CSV table of C-alpha atoms in Angstrom, one decimal:
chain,number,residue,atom,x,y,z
A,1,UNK,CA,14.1,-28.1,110.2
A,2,UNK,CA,13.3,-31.8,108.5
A,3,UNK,CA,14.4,-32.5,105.2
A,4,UNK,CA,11.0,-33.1,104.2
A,5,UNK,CA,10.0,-29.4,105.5
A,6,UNK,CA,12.9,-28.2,103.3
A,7,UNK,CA,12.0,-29.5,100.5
A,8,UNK,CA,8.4,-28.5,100.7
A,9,UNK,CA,9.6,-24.9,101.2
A,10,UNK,CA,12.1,-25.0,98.2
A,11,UNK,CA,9.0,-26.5,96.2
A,12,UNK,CA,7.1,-23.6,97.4
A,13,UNK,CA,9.9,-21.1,96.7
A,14,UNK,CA,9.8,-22.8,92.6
A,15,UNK,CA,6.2,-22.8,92.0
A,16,UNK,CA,6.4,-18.9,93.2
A,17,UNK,CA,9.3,-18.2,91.0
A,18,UNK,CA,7.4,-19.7,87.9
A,19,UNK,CA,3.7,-17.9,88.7
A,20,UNK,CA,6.3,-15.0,88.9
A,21,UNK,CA,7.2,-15.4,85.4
A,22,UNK,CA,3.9,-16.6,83.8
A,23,UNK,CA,2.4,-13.3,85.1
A,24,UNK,CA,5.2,-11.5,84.1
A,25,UNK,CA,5.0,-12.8,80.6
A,26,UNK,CA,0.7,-12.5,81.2
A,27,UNK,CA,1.3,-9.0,81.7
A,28,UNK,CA,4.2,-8.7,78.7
A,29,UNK,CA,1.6,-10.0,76.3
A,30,UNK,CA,-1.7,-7.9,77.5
A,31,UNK,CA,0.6,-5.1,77.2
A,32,UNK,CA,0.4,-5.1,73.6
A,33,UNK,CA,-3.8,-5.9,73.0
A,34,UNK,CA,-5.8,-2.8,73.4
A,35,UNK,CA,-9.5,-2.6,75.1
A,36,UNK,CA,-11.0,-3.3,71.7
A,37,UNK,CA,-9.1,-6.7,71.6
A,38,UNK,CA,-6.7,-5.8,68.7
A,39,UNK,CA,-3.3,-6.1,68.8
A,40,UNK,CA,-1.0,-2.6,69.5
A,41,UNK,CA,1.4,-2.3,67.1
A,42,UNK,CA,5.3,-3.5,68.6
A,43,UNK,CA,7.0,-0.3,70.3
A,44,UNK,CA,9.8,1.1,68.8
A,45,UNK,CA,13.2,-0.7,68.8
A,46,UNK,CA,16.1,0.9,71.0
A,47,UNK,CA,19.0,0.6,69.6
A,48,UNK,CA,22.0,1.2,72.2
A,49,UNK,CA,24.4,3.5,70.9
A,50,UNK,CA,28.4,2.6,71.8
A,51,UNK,CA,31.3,4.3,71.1
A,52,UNK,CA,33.2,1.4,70.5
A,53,UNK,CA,36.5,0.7,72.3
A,54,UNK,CA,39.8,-1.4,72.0
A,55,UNK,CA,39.8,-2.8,75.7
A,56,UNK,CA,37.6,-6.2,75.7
A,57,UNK,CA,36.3,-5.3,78.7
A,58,UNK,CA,33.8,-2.4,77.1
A,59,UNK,CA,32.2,-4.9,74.5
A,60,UNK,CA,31.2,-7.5,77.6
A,61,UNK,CA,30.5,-4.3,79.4
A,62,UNK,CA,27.6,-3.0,77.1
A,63,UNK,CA,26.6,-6.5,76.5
A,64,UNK,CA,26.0,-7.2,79.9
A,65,UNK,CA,24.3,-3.5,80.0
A,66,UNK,CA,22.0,-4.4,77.1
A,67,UNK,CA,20.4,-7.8,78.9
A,68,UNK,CA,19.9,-5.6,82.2
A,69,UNK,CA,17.7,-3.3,79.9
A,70,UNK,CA,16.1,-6.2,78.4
A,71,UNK,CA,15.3,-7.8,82.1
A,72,UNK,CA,13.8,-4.5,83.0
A,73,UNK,CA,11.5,-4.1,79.8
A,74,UNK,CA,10.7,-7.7,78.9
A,75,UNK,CA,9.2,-7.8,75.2
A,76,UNK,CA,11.3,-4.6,74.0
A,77,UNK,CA,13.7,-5.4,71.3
A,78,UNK,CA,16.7,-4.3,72.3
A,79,UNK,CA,19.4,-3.9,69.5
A,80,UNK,CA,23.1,-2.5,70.0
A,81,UNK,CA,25.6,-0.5,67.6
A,82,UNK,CA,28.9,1.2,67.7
A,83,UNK,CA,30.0,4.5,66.2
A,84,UNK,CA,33.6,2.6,65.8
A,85,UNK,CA,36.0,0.1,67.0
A,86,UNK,CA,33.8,-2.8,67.8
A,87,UNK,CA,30.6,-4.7,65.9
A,88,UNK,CA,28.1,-4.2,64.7
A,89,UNK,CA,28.5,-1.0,63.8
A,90,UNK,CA,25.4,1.4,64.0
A,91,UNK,CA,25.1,1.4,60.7
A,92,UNK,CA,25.1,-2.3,60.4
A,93,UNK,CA,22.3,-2.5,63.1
A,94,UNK,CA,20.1,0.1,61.2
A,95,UNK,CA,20.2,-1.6,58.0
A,96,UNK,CA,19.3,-4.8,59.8
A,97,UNK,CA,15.9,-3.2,61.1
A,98,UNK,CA,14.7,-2.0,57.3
A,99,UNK,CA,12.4,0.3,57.7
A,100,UNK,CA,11.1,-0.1,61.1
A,101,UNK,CA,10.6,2.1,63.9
A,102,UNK,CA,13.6,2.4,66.2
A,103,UNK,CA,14.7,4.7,69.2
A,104,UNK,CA,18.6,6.0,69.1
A,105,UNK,CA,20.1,6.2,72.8
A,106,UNK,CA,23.2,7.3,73.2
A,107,UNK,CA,25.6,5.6,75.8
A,108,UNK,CA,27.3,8.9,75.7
A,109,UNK,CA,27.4,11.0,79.1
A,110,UNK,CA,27.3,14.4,77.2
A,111,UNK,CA,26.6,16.5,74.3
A,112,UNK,CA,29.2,16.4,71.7
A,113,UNK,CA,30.2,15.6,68.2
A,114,UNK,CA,28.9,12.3,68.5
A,115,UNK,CA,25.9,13.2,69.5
A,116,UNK,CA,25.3,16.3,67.0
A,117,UNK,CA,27.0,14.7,63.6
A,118,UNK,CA,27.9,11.0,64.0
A,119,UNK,CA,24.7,9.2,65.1
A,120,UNK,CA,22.4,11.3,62.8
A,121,UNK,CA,24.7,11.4,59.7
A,122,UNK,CA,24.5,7.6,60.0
A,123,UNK,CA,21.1,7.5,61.1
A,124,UNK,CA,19.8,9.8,57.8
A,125,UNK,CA,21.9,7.0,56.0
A,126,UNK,CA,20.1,4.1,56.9
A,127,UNK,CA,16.2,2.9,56.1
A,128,UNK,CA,15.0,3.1,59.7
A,129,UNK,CA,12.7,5.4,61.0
A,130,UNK,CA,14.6,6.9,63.9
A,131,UNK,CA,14.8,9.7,66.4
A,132,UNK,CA,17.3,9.9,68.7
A,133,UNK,CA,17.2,10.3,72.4
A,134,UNK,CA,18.9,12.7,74.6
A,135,UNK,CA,22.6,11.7,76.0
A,136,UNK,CA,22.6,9.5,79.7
A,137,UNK,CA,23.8,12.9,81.3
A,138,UNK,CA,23.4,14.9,83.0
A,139,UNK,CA,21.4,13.1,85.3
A,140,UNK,CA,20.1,12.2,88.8
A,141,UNK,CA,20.6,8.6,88.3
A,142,UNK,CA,24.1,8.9,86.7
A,143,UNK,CA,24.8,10.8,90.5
A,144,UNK,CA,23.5,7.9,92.4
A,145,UNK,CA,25.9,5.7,90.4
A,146,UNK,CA,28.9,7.0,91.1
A,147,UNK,CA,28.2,7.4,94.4
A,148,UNK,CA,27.3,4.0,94.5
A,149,UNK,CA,30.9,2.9,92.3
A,150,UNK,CA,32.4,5.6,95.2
A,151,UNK,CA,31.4,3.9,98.0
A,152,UNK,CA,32.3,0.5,96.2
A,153,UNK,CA,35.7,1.8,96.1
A,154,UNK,CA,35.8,2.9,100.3
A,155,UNK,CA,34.6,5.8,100.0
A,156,UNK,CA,32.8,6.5,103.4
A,157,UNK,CA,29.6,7.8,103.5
A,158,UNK,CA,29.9,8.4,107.3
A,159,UNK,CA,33.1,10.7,108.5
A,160,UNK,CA,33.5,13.5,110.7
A,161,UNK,CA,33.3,16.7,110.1
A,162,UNK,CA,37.0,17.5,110.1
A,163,UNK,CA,37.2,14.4,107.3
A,164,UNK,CA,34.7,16.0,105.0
A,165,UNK,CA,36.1,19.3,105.2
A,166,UNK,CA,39.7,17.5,104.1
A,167,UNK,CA,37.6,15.9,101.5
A,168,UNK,CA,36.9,16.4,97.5
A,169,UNK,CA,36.5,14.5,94.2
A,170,UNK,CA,38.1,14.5,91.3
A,171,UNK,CA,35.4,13.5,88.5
A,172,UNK,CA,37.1,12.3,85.5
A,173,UNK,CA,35.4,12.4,82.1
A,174,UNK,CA,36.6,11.5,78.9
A,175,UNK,CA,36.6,15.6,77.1
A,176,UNK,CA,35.4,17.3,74.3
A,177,UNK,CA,36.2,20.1,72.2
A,178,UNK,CA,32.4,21.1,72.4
A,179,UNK,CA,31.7,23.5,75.1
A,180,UNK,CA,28.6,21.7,75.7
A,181,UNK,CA,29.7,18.7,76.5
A,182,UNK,CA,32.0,20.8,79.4
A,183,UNK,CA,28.7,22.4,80.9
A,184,UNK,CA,27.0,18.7,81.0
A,185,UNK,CA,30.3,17.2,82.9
A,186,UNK,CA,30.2,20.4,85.1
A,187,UNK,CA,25.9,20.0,85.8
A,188,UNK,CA,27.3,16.3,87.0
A,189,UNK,CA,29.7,17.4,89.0
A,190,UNK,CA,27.8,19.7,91.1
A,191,UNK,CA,25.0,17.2,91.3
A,192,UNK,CA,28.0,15.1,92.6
A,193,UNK,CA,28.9,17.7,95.1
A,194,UNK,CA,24.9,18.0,96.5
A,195,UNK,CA,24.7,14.5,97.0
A,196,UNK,CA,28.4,13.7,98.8
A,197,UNK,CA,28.9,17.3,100.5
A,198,UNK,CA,32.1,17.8,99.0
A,199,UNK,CA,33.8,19.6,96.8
A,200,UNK,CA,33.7,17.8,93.4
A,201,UNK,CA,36.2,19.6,90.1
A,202,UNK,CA,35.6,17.8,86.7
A,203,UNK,CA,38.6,16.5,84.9
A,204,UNK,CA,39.5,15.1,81.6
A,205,UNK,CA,41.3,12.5,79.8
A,206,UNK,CA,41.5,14.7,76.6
A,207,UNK,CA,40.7,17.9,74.6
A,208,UNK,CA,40.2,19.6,77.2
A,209,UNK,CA,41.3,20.8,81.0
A,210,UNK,CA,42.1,20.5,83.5
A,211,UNK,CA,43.5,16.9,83.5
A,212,UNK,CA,43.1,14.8,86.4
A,213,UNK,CA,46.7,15.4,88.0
A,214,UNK,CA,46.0,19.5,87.4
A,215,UNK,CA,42.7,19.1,89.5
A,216,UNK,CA,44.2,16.8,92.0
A,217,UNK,CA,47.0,19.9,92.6
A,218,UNK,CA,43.6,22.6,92.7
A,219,UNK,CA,42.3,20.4,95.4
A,220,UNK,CA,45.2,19.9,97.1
A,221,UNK,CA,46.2,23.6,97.6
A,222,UNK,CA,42.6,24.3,98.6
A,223,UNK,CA,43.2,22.1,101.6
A,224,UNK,CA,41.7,19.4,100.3
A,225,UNK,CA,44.1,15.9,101.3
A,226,UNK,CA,41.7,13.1,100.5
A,227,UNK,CA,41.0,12.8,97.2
A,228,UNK,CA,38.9,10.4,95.4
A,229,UNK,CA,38.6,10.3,91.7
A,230,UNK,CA,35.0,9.1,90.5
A,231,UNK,CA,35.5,7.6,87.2
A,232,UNK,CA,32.8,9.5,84.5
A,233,UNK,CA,33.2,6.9,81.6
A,234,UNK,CA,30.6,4.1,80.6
A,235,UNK,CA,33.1,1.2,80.6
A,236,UNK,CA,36.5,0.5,81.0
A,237,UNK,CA,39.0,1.1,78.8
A,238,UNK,CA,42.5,3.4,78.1
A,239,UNK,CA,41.3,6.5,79.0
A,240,UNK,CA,39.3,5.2,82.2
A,241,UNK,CA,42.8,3.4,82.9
A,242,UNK,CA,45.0,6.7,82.5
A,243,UNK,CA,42.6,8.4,85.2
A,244,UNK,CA,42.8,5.7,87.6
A,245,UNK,CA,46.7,6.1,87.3
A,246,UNK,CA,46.7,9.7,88.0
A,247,UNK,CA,44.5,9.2,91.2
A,248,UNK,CA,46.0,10.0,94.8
A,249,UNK,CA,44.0,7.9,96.6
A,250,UNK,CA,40.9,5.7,96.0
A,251,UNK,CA,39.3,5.5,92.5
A,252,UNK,CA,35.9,4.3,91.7
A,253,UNK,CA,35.4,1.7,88.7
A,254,UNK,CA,33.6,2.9,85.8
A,255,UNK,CA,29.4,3.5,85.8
A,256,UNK,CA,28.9,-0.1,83.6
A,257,UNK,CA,26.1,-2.2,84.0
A,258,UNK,CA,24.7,-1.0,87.0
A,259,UNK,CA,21.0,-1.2,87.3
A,260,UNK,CA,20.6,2.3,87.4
A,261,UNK,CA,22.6,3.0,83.8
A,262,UNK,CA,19.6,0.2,82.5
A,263,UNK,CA,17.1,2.3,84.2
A,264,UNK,CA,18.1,5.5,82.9
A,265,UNK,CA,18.8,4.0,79.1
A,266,UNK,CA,15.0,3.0,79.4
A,267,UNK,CA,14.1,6.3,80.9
A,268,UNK,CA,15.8,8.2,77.6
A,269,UNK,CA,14.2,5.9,75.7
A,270,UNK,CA,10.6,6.5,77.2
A,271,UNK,CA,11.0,10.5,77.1
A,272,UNK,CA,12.0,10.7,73.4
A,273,UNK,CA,8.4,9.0,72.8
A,274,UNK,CA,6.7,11.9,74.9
A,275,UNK,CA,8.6,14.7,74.5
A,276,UNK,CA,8.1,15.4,71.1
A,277,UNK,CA,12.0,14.7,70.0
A,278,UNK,CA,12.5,15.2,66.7
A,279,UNK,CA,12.6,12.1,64.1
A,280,UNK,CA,16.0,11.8,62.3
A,281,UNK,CA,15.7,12.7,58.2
A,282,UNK,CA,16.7,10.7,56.0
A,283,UNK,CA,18.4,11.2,53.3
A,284,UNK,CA,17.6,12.2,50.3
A,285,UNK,CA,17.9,9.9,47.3
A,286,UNK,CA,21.3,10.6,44.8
């Protein structure tokens, strides 16, 4: 191939890319005029709820999370907040909206106390007009993640039949004191199981059991000798880190910013506007 021929076909492969963007951003803006030729009012705000962490690597974690929802849904405002540890804090991010419109989704894999007290309490608090979305799990697309992280990790998705039987998971999950938030882990685990053909055992970091070295012993005097741990937590951090340290064998890295997490934030997002969830109350005045 010439040089010249090369550069025509690079100029081709630009002029593409840019049509590619004008009609995205064409299709961004009809988006929002209705048949009548007015203007749609903006969609709700989603407002990414963190739990906030210590270890850096969460913050650039969610970050990184947030643009991937942003490239998916070009034109949604996309806002982010932390229960604790990091800023802004959630309540910082509500009172920055006033009193607009905004959808709450929780980066939370589960019902807990979280979920139930923390986010509302602070949502009633604020101006906004807010109703919050369902946790990310459980899920089908949280499964295909860690699978995905898994097989990141060497975990092989071809083996023989003598291998799979010698096979099993350990998935590790952060833990709660809400019962709840045990059946969700334990829906995800045997969605896990369906889609590997393995024995999967939840696990936990805290507040509850077993931990990860109990299920690891379960496993093993079941018959089970390779063991993979699937890490259940949104980014890294101590807990994630504990898990890993526990693990016999391979360990997958946490679900972060993969592009099914963005799809599934959206997908929350989407179903609290259809399904009838119920707005947050505010409070009431002192």
């Amino acid at each position: 191939m010439t040089a010249t021929t090369s550069k025509s076909n690079a100029d081709l492969d630009s002029t593409a890319h840019i049509m590619n963007l004008i009609s995205d951003q064409l299709a961004t803006q009809l988006s929002l005029v209705s048949r009548d030729g007015t203007r749609r009012p903006a969609p709700p705000a989603l407002v990414l709820v963190a739990h906030g962490s210590r270890d850096p690597r969460a913050l650039a974690t969610v970050r990184t999370l947030m643009e991937r929802v942003r490239e998916q849904r070009p034109g949604l405002a996309v806002h982010l907040g932390h229960i604790e540890l990091n800023e802004p804090l959630l309540p910082d991010t509500l009172a920055a909206l006033g009193d607009r419109e905004a959808v709450l989704v929780p980066l939370l894999l589960s019902r807990g106390y979280h979920v139930k007290q923390d986010i509302p309490e602070m949502a009633a608090a604020a101006e906004a007009r807010t109703r919050l979305a369902a946790p990310l799990g459980p899920h089908p697309l949280l499964v295909e993640t860690l699978r995905s992280r898994l097989v990141e990790a060497g975990w092989r998705t071809r083996t023989s039949a003598a291998r799979r039987r010698r096979s099993a998971v350990v998935l590790a999950a952060a833990g709660s004191r809400d019962p709840e938030a045990a059946l969700d882990t334990g829906r995800t685990a045997r969605l896990l199981a369906d889609r590997l053909g393995v024995p999967v055992l939840p696990a936990y970091a805290s507040a509850a059991a077993p931990t990860v070295p109990e299920a690891v012993r379960t496993l093993t005097a079941a018959g089970h000798t390779d063991i993979a741990v699937a890490s259940y937590f949104t980014a890294p951090g101590r807990f994630a880190r504990e898990c890993a340290e526990a693990a016999p064998g391979i360990t997958a890295a946490p679900l972060g910013a993969h592009p099914s997490m963005a799809s599934l934030i959206l997908h929350r997002y989407d179903e609290s506007l259809t399904t009838g969830t119920k707005t947050l109350p505010a409070l009431a005045s002192a």
